[in-house]
Backbone as CSV, one residue per row, in Angstrom:
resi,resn,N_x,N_y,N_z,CA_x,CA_y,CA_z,C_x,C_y,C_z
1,UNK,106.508,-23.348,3.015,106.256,-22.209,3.894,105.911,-20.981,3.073
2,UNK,105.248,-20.161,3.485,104.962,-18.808,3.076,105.224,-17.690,4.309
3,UNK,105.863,-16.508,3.741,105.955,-15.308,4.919,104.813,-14.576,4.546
4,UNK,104.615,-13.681,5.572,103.447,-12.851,5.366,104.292,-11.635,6.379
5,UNK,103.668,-10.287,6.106,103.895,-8.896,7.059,102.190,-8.833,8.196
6,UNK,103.328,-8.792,9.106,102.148,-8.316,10.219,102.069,-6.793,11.330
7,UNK,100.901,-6.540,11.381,101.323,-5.299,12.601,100.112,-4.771,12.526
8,UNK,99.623,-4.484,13.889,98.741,-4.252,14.646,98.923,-3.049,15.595
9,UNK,98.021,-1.645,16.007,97.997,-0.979,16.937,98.925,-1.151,18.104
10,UNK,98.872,-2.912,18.526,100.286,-3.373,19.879,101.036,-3.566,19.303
11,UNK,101.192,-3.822,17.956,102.583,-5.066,17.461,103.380,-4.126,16.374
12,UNK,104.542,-3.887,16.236,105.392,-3.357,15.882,105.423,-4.198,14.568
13,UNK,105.374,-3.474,13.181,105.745,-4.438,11.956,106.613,-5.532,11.795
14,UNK,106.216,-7.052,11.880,106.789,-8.504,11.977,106.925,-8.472,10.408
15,UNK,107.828,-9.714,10.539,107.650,-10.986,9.543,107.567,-12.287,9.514
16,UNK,106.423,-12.907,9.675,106.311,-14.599,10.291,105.737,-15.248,8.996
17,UNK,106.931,-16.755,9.170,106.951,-17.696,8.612,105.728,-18.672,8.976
18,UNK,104.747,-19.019,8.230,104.020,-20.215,8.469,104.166,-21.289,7.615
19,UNK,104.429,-22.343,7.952,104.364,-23.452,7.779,103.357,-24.003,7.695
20,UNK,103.115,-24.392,5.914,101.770,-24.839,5.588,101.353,-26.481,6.042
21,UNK,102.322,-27.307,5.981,102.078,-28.726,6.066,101.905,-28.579,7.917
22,UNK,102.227,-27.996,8.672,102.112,-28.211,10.199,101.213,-26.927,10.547
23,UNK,100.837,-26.399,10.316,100.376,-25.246,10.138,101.144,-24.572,11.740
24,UNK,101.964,-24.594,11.792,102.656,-23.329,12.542,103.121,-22.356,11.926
25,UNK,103.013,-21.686,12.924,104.014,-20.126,12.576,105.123,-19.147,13.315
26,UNK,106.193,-18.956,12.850,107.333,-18.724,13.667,107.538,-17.297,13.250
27,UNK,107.642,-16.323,14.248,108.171,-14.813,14.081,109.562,-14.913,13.540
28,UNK,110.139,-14.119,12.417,111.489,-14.299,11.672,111.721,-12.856,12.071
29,UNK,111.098,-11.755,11.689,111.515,-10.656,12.910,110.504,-9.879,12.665
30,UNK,111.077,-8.723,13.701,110.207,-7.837,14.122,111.071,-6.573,14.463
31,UNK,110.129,-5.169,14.017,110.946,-3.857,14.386,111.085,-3.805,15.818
32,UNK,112.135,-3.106,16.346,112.465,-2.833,17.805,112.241,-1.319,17.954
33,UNK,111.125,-0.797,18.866,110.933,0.224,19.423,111.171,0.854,20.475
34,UNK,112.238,1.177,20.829,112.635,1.978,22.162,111.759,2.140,23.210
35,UNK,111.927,1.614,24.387,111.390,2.273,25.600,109.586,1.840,25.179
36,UNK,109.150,0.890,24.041,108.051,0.162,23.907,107.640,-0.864,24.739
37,UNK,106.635,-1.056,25.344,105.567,-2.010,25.888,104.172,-2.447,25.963
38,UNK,104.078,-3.163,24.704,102.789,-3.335,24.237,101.691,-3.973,25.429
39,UNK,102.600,-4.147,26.513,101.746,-4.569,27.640,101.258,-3.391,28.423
40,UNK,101.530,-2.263,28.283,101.253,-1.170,28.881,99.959,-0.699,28.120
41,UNK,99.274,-1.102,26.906,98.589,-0.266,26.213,97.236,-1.159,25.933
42,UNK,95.752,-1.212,25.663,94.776,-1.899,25.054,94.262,-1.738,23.711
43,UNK,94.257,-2.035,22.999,92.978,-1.586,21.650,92.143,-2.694,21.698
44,UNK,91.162,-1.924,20.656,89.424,-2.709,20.768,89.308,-2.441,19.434
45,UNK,88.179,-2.534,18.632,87.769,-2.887,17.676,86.190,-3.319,18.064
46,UNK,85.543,-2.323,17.424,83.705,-2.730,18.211,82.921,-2.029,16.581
47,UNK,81.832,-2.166,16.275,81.240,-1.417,15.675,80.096,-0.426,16.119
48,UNK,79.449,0.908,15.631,78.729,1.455,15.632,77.563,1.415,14.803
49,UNK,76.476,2.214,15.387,75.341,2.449,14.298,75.161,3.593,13.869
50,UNK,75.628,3.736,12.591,74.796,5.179,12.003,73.637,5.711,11.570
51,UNK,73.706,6.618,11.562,72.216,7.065,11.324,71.289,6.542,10.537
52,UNK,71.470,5.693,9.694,70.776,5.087,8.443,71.056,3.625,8.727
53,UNK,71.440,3.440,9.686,71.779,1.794,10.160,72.770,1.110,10.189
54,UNK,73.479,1.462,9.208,74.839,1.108,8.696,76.090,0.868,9.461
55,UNK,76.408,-0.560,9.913,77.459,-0.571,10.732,78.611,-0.303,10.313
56,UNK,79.398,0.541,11.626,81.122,1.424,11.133,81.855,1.254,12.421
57,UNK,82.460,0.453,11.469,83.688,0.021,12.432,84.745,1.138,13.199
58,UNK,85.134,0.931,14.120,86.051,1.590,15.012,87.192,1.110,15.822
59,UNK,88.163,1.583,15.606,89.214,0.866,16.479,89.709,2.129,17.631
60,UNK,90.163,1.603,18.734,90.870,2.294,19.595,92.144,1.698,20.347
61,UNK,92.808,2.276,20.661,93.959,2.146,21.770,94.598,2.823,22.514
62,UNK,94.768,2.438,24.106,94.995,3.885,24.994,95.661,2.979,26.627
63,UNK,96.556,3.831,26.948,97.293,2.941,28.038,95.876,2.544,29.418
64,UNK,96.644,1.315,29.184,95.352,0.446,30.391,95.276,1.070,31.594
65,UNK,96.023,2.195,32.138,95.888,2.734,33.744,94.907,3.640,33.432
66,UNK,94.508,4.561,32.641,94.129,5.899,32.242,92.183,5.308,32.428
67,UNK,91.685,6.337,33.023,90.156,6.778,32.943,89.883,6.887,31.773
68,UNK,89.230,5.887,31.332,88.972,6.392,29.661,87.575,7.359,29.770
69,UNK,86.890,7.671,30.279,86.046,7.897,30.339,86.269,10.121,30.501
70,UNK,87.353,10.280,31.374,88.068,11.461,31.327,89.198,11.563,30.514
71,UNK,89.591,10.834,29.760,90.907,11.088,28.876,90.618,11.644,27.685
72,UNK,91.624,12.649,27.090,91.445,13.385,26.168,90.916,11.923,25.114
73,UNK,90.509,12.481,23.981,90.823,11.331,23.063,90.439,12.333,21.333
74,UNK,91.502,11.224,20.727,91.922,11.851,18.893,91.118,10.875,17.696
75,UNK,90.251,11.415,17.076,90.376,10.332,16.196,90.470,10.644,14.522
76,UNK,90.511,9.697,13.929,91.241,10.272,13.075,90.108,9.427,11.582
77,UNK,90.428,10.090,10.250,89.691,9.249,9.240,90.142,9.665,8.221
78,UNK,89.861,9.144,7.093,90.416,9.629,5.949,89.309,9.423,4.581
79,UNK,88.656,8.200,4.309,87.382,8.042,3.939,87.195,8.515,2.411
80,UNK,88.441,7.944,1.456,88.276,8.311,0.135,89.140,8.007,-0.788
81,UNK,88.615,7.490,-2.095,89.315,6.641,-2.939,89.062,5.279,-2.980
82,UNK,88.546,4.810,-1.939,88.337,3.109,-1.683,89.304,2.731,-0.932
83,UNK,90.235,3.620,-0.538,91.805,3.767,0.155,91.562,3.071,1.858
84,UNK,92.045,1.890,2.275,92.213,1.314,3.607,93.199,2.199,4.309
85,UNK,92.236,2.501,5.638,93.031,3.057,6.750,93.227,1.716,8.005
86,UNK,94.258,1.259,7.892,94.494,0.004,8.660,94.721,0.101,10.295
87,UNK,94.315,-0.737,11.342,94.765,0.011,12.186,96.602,-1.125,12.561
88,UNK,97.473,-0.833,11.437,98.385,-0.965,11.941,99.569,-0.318,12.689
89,UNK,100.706,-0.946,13.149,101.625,-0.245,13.807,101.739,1.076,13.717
90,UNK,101.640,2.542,14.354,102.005,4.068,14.280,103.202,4.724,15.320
91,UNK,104.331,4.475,15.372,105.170,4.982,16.554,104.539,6.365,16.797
92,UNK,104.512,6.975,15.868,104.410,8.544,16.210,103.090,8.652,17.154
93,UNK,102.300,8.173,17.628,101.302,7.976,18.657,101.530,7.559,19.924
94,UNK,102.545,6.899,20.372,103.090,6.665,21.524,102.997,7.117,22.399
95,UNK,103.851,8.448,21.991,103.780,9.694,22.982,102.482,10.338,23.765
96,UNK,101.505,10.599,22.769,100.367,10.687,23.211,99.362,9.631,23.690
97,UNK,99.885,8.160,23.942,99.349,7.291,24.117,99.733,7.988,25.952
98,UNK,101.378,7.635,26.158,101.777,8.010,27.514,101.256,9.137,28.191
99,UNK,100.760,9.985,27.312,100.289,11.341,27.864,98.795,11.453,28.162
100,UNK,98.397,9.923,27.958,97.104,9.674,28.603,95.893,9.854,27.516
101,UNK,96.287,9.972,26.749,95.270,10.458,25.266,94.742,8.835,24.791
102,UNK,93.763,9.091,24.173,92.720,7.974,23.436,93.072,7.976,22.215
103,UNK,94.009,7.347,21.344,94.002,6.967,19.568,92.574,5.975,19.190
104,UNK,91.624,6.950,18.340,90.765,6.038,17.261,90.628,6.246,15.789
105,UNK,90.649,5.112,15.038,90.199,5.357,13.631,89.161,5.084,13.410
106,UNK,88.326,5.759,12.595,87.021,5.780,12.422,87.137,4.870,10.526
107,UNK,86.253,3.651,10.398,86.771,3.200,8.538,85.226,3.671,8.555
108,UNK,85.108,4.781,8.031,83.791,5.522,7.437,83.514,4.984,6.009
109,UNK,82.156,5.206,5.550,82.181,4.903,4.295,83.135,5.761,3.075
110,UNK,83.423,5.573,2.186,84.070,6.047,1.239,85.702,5.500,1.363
111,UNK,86.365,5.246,2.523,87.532,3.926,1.952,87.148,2.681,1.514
112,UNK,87.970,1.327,1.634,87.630,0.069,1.147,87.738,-0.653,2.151
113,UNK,88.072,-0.299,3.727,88.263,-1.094,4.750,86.739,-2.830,4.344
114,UNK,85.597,-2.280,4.147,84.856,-3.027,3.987,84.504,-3.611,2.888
115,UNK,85.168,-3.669,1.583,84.979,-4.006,0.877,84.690,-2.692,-0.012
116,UNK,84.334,-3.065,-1.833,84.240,-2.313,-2.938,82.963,-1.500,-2.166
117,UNK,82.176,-2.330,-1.910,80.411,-1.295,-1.624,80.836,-0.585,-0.908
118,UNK,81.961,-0.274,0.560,81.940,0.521,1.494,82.365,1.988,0.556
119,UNK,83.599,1.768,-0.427,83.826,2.787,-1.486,82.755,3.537,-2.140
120,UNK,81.912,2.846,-2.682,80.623,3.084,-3.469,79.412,3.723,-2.870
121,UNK,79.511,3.398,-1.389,78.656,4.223,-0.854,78.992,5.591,0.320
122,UNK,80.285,5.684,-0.149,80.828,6.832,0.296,81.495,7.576,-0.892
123,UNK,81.140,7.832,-1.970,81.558,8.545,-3.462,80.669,9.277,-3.906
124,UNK,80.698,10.324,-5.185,80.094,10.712,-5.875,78.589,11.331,-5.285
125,UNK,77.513,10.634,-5.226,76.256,11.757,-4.631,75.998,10.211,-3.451
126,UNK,76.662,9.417,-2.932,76.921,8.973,-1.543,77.721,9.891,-0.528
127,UNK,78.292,10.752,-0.988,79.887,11.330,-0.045,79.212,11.941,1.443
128,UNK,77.971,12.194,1.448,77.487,12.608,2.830,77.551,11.633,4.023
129,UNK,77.196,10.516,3.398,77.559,9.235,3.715,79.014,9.670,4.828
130,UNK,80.255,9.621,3.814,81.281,9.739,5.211,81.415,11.058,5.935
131,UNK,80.438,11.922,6.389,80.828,12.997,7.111,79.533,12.607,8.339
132,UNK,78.603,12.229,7.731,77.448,11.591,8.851,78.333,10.613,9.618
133,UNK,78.824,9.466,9.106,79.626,8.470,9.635,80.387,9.131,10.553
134,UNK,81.310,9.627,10.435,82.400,10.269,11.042,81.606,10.826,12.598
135,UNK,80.701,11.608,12.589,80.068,12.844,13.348,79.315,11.334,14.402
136,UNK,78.343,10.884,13.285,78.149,9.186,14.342,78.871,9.205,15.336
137,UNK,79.693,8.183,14.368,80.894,7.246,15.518,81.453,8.192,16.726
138,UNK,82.045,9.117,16.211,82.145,10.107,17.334,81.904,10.252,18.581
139,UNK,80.146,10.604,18.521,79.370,10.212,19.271,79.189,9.122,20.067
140,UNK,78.773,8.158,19.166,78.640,7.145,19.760,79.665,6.185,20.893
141,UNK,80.790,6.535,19.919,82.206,6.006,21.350,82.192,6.868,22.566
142,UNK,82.100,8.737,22.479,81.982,9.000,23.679,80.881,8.345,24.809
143,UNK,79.276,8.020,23.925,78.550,7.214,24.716,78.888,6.101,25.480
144,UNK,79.585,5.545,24.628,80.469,3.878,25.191,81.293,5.024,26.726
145,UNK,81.551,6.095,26.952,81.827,6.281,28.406,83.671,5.792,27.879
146,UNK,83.896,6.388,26.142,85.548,6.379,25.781,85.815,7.774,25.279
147,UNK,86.511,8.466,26.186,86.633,9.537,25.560,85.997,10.947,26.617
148,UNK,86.417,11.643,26.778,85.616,12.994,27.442,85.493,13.947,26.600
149,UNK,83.920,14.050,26.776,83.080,14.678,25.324,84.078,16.674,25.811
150,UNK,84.172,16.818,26.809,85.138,18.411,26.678,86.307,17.843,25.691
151,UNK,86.924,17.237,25.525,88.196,16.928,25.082,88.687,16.173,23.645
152,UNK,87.673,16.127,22.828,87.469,15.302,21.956,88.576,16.252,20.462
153,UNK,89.415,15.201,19.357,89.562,16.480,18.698,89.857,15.237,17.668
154,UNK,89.719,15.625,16.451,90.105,14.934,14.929,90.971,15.117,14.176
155,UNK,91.938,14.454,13.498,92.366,14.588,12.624,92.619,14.001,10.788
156,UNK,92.535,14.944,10.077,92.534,14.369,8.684,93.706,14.905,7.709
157,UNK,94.113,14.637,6.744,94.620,15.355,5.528,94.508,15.215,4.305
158,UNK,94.388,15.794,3.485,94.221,15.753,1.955,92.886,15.840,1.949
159,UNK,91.961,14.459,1.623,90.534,14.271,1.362,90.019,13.986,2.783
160,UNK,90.808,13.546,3.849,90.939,13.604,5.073,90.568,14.978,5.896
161,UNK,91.007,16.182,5.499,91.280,17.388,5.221,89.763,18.170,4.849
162,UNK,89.476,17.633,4.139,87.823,17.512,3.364,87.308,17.295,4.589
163,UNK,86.940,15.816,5.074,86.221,15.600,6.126,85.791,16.339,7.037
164,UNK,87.509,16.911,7.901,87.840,17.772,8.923,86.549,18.803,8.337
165,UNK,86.648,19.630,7.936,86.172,20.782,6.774,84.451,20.340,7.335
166,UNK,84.207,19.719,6.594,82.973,18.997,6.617,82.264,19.087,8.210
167,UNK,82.671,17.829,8.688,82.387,17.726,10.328,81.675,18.933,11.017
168,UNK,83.071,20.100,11.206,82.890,21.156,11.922,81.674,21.861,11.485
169,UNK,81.565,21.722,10.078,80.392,22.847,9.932,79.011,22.415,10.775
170,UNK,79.050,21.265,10.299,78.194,20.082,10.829,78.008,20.441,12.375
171,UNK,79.057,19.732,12.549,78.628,19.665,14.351,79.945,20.041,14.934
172,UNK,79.984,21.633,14.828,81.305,22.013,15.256,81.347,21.645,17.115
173,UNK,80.178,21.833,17.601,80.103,21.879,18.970,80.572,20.150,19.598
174,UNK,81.152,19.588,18.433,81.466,17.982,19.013,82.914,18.163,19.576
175,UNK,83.415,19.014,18.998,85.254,19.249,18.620,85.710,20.371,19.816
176,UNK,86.706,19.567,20.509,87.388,20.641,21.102,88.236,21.270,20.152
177,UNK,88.692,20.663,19.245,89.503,21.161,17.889,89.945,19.575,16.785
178,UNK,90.648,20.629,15.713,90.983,19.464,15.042,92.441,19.740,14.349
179,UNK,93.228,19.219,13.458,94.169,19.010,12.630,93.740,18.776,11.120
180,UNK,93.944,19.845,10.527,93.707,19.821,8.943,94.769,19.617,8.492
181,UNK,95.113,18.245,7.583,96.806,19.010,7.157,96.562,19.053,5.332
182,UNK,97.066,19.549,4.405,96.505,20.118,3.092,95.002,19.947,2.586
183,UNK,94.258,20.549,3.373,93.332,20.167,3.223,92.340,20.451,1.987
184,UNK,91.799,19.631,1.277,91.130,19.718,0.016,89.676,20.303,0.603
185,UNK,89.539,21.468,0.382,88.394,22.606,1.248,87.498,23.270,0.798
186,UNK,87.767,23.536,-0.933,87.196,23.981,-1.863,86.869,23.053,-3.243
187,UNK,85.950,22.530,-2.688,85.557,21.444,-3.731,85.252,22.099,-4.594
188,UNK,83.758,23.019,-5.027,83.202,23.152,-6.243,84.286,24.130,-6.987
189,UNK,85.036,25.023,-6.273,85.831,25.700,-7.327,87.186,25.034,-8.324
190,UNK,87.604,23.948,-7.189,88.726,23.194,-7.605,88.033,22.620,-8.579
191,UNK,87.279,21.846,-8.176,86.930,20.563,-9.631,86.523,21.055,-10.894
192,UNK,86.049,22.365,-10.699,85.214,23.077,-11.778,86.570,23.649,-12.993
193,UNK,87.725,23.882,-12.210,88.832,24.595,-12.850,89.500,23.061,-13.693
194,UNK,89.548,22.658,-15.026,90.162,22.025,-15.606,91.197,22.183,-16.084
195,UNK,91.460,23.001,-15.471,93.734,23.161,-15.802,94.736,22.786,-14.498
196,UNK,93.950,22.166,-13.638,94.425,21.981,-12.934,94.647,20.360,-13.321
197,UNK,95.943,19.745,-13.035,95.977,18.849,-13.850,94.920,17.592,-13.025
198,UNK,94.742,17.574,-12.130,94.045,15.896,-11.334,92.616,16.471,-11.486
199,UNK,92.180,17.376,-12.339,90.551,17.638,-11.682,90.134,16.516,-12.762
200,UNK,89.933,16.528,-13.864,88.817,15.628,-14.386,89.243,14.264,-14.129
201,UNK,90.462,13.630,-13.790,90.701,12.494,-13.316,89.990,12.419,-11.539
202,UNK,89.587,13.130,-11.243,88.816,13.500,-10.010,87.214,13.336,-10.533
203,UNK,86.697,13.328,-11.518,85.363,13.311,-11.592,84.562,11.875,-11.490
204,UNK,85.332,10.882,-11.333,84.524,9.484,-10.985,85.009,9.691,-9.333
205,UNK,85.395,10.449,-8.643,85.057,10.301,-6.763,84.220,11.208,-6.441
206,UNK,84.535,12.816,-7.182,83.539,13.307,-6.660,81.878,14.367,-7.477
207,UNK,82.547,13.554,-8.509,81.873,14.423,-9.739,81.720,15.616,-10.230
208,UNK,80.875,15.532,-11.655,81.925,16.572,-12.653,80.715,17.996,-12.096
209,UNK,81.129,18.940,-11.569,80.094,20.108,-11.287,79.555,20.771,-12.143
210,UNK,80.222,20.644,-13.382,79.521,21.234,-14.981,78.084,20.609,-15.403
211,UNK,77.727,19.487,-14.368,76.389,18.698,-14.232,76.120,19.319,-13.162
212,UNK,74.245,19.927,-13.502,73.753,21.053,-12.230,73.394,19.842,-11.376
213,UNK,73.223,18.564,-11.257,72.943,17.833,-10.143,74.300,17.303,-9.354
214,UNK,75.406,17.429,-9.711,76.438,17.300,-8.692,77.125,18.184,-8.815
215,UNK,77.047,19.553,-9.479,77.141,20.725,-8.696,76.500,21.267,-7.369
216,UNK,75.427,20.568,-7.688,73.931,20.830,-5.942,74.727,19.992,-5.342
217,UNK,75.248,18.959,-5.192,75.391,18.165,-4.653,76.538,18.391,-3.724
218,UNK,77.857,18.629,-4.084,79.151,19.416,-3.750,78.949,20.498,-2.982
219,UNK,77.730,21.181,-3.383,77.540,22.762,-2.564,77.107,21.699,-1.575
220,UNK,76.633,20.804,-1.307,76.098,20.230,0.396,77.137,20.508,1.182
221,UNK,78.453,20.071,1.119,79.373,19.138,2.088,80.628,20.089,1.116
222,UNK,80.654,20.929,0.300,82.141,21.849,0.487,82.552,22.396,1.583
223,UNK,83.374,22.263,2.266,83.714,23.057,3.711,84.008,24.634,3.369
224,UNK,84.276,25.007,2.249,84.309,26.423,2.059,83.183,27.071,1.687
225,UNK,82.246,26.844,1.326,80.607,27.087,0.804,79.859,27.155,2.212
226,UNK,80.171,25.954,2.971,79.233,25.719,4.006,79.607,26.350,5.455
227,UNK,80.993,27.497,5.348,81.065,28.076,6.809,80.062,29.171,6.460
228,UNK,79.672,29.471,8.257,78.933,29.782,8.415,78.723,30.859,9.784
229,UNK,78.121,31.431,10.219,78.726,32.550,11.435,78.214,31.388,12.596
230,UNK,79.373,31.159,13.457,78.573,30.053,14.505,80.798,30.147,15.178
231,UNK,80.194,29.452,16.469,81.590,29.139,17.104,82.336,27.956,16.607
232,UNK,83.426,28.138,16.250,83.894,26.868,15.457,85.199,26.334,16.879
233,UNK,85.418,25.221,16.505,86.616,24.717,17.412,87.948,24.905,17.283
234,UNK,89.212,24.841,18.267,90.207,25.075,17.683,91.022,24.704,16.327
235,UNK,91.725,25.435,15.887,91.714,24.535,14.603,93.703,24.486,14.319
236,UNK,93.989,23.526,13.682,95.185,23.484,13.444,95.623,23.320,11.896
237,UNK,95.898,23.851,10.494,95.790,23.759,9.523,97.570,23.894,8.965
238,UNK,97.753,22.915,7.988,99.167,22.858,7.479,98.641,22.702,6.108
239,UNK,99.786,23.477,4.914,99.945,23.417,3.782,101.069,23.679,3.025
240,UNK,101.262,23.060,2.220,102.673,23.936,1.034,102.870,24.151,0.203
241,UNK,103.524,25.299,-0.171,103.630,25.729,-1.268,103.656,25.447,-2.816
242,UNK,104.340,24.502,-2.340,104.272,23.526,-3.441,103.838,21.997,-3.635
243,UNK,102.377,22.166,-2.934,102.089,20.590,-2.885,101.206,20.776,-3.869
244,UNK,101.424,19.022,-4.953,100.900,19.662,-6.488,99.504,18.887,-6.418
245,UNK,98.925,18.421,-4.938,97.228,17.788,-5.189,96.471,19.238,-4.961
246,UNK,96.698,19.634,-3.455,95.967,20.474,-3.348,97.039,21.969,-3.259
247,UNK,96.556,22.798,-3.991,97.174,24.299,-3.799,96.970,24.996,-2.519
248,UNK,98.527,25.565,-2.289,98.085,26.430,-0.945,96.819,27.701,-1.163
249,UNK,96.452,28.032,-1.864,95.271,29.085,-2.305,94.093,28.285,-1.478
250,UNK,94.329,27.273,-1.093,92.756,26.748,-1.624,92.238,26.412,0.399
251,UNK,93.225,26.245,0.967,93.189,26.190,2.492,93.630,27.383,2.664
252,UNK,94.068,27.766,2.387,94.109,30.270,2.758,92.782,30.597,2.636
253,UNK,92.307,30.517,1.567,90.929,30.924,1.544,89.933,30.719,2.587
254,UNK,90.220,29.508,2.668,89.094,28.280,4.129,89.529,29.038,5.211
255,UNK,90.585,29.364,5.449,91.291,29.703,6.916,90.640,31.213,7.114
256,UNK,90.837,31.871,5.869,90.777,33.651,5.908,89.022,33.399,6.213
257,UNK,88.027,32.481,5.623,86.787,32.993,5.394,86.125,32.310,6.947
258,UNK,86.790,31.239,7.446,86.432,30.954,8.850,86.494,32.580,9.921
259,UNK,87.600,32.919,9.548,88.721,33.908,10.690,87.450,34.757,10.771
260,UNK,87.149,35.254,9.341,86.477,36.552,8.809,84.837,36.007,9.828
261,UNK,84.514,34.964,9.688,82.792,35.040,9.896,82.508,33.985,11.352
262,UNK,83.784,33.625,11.972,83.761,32.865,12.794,83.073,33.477,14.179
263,UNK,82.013,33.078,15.306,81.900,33.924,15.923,82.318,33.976,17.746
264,UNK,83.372,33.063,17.795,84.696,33.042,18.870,85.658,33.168,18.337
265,UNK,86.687,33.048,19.660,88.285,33.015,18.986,88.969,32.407,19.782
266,UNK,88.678,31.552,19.145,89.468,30.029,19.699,90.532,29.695,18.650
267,UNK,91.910,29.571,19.221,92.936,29.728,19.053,93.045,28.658,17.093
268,UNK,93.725,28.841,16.411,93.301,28.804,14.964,95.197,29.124,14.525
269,UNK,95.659,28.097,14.193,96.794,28.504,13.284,96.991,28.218,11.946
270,UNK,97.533,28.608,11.077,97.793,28.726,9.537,98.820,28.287,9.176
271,UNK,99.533,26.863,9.186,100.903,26.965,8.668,101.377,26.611,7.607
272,UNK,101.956,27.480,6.814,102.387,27.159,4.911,104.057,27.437,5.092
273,UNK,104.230,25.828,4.520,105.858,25.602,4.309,106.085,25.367,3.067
């Protein structure tokens, strides 16, 4: 026999035994979630087309009574490092599952959901790659008639955070709002500063800017370079003081230079713990 870990969007993190000579398999356990009913809820798994052709996968899940078609809906990405965003088990979504909301992950290029190439063509002078993706899929699921395009909102953090950043400048008018949480916002100044200890170990994802062709390149898709005077969406931003990837300086800045040139005022909070 061999065990393996399982868990899925419905399924609460297992551990099942299969039996290689009979090939069965027996659940040995499983987490217990309060007041849970995976029969109350659906997910899917479909792909999209992006702009350049490129199929991107999408997952969703959202209680089976609800109008999907009028229900708020969240989605979320992260899209860096080669790093898999799985769509397994999340309690902390529940709540907003009951409250009638749409959970999706978007595996954009630049994680590894698809293999090494999906990494490779979301890195270095690919990285436009995952903010097109992202803005896509988006789209395209509200088309699928999932999601109500008033109600739509994203969330990311860290390089995730980046994305967020990204998107809005892009196509702020997609977003009823979003969730930044430390968000990496100031690319060309961060990477450029080498005392910071992760920057040149940072130059095989997003490259070294002391080269004038991925310095051009970074000025595309920095979210702090690229605001711009236009209506942006609500925004929700967390950072701390002492978080040692990204510095709180570096999302203050993003926040102060939105506030400063933004041209609504749609509700926007700042929070540093």
């Amino acid at each position: 026999s061999l065990f393996y870990n399982y868990s899925s969007l419905l399924n609460p993190e297992s551990i099942v035994e299969f039996n290689i000579d009979k090939g069965e398999s027996n659940l040995v356990w499983s987490k217990e979630i309060n007041n849970f009913d995976k029969n109350k809820y659906e997910d899917n798994r479909f792909f999209i087309t992006a702009r350049d052709g490129e199929q991107i996968p999408v997952v969703t899940i959202a209680k089976k009574d609800i109008d999907l078609r009028n229900a708020p809906i969240l989605f979320y990405g992260y899209c860096s490092y080669g790093i898999n965003i799985d769509a397994s088990f999340r309690q902390s979504i529940i709540p907003l599952l009951d409250k009638g909301i749409i959970f999706s992950i978007i595996n954009i290029r630049g994680g590894g959901e698809m293999g090494k190439h999906w990494y490779e063509m979301g890195r270095m002078k690919n990285k436009m790659n995952t903010f097109y993706d992202f803005n896509d899929a988006v789209k395209a699921v509200l088309k699928k008639e999932i999601g109500d395009p008033a109600n739509v909102f994203a969330r990311g953090g860290s390089a995730g955070g980046l994305l967020m950043g990204a998107i809005i400048n892009m196509e702020p008018e997609l977003y009823t709002g979003i969730i930044s949480a430390v968000p990496f916002v100031d690319v060309v100044t961060t990477m450029l500063d080498e005392t910071i200890p992760l920057t040149t170990g940072e130059y095989d994802e997003w490259g070294n800017p002391n080269q004038l062709d991925y310095y051009t390149y970074m000025l595309k898709y920095s979210p702090y370079d690229n605001i711009r005077k236009m209506d942006y969406p609500s925004i929700y931003v967390t950072t701390g003081y002492h978080d040692s990837q990204v510095q709180y300086w570096e999302p203050a800045k993003w926040v102060a230079k939105i506030r400063a040139m933004r041209t609504n005022n749609k509700p926007f909070i700042f929070e540093c713990s």
